[in-house]
PDB file of C-alpha atoms in Angstrom:
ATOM      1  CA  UNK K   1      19.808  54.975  -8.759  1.00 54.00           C
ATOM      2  CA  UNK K   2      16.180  53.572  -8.775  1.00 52.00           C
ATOM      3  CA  UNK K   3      16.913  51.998 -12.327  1.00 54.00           C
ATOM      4  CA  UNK K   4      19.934  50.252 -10.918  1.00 45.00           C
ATOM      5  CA  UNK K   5      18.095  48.838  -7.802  1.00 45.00           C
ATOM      6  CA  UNK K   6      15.085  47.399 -10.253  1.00 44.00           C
ATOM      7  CA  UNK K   7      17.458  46.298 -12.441  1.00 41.00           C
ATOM      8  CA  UNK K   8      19.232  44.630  -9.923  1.00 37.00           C
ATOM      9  CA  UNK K   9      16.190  43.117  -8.394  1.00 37.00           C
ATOM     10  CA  UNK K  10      15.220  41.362 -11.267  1.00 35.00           C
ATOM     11  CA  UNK K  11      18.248  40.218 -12.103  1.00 37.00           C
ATOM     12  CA  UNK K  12      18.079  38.398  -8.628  1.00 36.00           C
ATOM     13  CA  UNK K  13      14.942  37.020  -8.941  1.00 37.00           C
ATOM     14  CA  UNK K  14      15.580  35.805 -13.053  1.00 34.00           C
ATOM     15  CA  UNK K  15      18.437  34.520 -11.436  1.00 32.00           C
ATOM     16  CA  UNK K  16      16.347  32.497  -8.386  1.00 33.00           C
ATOM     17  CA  UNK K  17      13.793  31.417 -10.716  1.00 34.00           C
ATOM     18  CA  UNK K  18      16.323  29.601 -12.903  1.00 33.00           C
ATOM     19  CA  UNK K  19      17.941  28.315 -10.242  1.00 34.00           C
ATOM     20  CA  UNK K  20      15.208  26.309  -9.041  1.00 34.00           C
ATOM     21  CA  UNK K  21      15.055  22.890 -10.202  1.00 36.00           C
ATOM     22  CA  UNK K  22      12.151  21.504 -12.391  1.00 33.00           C
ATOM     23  CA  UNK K  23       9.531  19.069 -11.225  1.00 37.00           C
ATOM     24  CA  UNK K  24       8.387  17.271 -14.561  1.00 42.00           C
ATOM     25  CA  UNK K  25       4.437  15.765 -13.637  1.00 49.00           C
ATOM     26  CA  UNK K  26       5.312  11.964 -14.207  1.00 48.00           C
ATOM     27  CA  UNK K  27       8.136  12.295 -11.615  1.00 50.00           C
ATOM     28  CA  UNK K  28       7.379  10.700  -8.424  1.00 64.00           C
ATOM     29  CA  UNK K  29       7.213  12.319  -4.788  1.00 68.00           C
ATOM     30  CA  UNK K  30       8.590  10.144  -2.048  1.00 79.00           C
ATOM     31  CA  UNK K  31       8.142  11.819   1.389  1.00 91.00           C
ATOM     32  CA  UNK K  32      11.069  10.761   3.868  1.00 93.00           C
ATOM     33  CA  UNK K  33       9.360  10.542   8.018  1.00 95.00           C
ATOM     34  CA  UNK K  34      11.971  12.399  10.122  1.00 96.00           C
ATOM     35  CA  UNK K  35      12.458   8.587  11.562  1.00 96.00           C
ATOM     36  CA  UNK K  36      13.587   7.473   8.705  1.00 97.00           C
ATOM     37  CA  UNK K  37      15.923  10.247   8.031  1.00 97.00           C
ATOM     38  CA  UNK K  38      16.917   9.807  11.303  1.00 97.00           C
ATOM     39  CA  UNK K  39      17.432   5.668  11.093  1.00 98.00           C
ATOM     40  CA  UNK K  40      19.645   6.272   7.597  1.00 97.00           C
ATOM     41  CA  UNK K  41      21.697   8.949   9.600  1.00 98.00           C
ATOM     42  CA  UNK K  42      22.809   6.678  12.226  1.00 98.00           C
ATOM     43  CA  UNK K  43      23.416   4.483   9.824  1.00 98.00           C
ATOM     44  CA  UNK K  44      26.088   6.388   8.382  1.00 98.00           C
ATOM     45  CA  UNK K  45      27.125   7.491  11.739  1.00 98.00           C
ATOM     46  CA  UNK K  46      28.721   3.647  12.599  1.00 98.00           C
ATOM     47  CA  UNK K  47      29.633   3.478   8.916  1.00 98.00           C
ATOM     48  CA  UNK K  48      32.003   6.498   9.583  1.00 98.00           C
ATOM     49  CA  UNK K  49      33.047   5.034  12.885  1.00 98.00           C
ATOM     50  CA  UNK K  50      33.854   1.958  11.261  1.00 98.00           C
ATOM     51  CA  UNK K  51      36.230   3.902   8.459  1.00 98.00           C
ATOM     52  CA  UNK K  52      33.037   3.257   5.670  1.00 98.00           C
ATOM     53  CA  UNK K  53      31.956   5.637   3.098  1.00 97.00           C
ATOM     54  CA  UNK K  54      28.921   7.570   3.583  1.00 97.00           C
ATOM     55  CA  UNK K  55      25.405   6.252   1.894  1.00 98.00           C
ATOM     56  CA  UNK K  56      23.349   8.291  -0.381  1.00 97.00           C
ATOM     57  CA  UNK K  57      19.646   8.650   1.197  1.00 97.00           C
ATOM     58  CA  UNK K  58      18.269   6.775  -1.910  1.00 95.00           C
ATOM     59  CA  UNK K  59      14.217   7.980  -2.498  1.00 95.00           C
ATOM     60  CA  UNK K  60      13.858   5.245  -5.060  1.00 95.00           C
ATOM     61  CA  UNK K  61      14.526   2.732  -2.407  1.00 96.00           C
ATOM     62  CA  UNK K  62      13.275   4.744   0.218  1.00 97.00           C
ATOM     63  CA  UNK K  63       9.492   4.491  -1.592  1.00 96.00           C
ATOM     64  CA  UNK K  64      10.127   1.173  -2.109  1.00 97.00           C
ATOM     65  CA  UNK K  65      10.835   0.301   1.688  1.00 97.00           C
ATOM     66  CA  UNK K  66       8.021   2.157   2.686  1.00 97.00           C
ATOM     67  CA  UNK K  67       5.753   0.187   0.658  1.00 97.00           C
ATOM     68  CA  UNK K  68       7.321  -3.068   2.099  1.00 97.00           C
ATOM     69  CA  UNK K  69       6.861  -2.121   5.624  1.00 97.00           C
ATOM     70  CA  UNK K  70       3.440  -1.006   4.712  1.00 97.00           C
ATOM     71  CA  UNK K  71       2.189  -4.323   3.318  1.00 96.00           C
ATOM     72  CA  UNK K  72       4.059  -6.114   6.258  1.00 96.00           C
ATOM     73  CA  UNK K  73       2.383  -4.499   8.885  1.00 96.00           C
ATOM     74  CA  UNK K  74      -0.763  -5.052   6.970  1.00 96.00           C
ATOM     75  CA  UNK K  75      -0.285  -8.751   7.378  1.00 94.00           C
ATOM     76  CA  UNK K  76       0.065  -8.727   3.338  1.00 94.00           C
ATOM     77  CA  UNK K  77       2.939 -10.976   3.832  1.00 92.00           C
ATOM     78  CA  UNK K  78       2.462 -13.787   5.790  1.00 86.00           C
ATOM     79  CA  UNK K  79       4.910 -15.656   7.819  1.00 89.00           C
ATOM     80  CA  UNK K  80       7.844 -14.548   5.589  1.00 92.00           C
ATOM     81  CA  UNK K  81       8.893 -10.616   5.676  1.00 93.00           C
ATOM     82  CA  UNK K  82      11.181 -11.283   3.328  1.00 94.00           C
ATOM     83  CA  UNK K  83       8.234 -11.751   0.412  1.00 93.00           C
ATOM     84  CA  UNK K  84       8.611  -9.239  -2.204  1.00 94.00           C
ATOM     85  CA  UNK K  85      11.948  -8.196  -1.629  1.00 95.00           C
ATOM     86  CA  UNK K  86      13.814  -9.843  -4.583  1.00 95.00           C
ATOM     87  CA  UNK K  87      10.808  -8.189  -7.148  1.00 96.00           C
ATOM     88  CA  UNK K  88      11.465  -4.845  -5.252  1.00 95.00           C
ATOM     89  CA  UNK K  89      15.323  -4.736  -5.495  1.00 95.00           C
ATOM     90  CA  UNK K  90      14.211  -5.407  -8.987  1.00 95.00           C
ATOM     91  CA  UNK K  91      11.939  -2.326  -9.455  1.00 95.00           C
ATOM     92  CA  UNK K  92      14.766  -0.397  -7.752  1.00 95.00           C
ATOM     93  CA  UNK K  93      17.590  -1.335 -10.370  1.00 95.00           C
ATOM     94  CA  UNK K  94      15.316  -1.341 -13.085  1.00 95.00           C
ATOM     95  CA  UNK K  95      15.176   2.526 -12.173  1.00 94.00           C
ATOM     96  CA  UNK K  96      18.589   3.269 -10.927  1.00 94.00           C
ATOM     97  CA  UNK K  97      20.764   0.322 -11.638  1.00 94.00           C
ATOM     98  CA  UNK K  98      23.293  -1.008  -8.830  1.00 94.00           C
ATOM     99  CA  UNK K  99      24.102  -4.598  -7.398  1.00 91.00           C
ATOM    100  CA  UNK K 100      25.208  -6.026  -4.066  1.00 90.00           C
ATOM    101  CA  UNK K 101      21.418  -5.653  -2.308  1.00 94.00           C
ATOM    102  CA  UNK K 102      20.461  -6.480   1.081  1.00 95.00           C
ATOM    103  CA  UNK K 103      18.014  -5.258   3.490  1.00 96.00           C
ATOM    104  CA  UNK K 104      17.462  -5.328   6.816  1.00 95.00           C
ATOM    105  CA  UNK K 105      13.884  -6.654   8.707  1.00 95.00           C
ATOM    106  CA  UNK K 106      12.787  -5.425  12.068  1.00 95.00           C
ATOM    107  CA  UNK K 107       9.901  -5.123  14.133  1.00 95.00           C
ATOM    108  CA  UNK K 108       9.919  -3.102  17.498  1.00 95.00           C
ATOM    109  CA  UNK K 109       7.247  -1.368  20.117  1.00 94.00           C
ATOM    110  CA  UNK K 110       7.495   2.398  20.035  1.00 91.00           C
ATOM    111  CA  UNK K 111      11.563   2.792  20.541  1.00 95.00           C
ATOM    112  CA  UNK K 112      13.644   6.094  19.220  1.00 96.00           C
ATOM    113  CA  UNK K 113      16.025   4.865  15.987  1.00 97.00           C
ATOM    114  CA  UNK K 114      19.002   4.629  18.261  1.00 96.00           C
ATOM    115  CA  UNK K 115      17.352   2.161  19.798  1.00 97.00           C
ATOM    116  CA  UNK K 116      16.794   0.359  16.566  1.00 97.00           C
ATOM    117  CA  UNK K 117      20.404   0.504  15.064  1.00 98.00           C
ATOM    118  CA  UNK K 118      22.213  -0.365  18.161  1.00 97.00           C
ATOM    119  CA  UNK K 119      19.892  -3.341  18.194  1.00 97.00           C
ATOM    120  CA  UNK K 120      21.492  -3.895  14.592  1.00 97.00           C
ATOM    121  CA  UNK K 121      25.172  -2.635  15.634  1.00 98.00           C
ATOM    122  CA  UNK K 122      24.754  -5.741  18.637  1.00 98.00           C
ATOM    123  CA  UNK K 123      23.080  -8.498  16.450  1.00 97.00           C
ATOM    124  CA  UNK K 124      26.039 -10.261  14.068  1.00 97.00           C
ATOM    125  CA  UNK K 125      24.504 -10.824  11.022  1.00 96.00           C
ATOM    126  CA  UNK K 126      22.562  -7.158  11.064  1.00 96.00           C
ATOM    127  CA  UNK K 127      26.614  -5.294  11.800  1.00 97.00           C
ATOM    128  CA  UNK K 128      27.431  -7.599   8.593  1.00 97.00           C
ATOM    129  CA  UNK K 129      24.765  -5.833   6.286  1.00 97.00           C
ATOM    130  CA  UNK K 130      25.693  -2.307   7.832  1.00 98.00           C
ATOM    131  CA  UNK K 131      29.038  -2.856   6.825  1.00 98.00           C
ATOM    132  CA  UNK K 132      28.475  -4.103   3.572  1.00 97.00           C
ATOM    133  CA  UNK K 133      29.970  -2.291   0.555  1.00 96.00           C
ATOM    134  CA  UNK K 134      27.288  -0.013  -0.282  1.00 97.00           C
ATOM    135  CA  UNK K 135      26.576   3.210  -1.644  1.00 97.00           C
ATOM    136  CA  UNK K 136      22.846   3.849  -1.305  1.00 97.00           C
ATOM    137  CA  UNK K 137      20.230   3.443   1.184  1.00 97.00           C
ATOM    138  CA  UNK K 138      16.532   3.770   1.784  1.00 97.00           C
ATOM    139  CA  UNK K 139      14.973   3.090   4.771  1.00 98.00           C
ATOM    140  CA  UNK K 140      11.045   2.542   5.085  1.00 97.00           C
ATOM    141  CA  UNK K 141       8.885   2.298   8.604  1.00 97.00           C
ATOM    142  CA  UNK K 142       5.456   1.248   8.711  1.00 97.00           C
ATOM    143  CA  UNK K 143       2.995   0.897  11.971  1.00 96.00           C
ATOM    144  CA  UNK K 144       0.192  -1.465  12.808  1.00 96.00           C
ATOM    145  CA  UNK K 145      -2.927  -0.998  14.272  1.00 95.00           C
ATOM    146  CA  UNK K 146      -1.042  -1.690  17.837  1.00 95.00           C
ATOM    147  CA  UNK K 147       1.867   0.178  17.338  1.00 94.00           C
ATOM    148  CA  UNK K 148       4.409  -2.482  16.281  1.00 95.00           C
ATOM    149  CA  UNK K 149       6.696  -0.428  13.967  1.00 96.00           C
ATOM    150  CA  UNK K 150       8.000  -2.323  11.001  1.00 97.00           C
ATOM    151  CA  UNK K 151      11.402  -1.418   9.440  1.00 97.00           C
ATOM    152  CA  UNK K 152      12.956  -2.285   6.257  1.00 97.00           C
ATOM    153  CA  UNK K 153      16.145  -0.736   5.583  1.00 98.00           C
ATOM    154  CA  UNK K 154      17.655  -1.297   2.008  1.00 97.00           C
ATOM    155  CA  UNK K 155      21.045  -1.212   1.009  1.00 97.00           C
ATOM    156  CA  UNK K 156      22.434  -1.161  -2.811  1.00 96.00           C
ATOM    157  CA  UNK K 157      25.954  -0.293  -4.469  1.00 96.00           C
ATOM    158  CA  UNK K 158      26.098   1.554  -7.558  1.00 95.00           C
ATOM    159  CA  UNK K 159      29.581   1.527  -8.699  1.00 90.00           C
ATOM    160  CA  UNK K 160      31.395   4.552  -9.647  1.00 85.00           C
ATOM    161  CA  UNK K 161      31.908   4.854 -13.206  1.00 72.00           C
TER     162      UNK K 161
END
């Protein structure tokens, strides 16, 4: 009975051990803020009340967002938030491939993400990206020294093969 409950135990953990998946060392780590989860989520909530397909939570884009807000709310880009974007959608394809990219820009004081994407939801052109035909997002959010938080949401379709 003993040899039967060993055996059995390290069948189980043989079993967990091979079920866990890899991390190779050049493979990058992108941490996703429970805000940003939380933004991309009610994303896909008015995408499924609109009849739209769910988006993949991209971490390729989300790094890549992240870094965008971050130089943004470093000043790093001037008068135009939108510097950088084209050479970042770039970076992303170059990695996972896709086409039809937009983003979205924001800046807000210290709101909750509804707040943020019913802002979007109400402004025209911001409903016409959320709607877009998409299948991957990545949402990045970045503060300033006074609190400002800076959002750049990216959108991307990679067609199914």
């Amino acid at each position: 009975m003993r040899q039967t409950i060993r055996i059995l135990a390290l069948m189980m953990i043989v079993t967990v051990f091979l079920a866990v998946p890899s991390c190779n060392e050049d493979e990058e780590f992108t941490h996703v803020s429970a805000f940003e989860k939380k933004l991309h989520d009610l994303v896909n909530e008015y995408r499924a009340s609109q009849g739209l397909n769910e988006l993949v939570l991209q971490f390729v884009m989300v790094k890549e967002a992240q870094a965008h807000s971050t130089e943004w709310a470093a000043g790093n880009l001037g008068e135009d938030p939108t510097q950088g974007l084209t050479d970042r959608f770039l970076t992303i394809k170059d990695k996972i491939g896709g086409t039809n990219t937009n983003a979205i820009l924001s800046v807000f004081g210290d709101v909750p993400a509804d707040t943020i994407v019913n802002y979007w939801i109400n402004d025209a052109d911001m409903r016409t990206v959320l709607k877009g035909e998409y299948t991957q997002s990545g949402p990045g959010v970045a503060r300033d020294n006074e609190g400002l938080v800076y959002v750049t949401h990216m959108f991307l379709n990679i067609p199914s093969k």
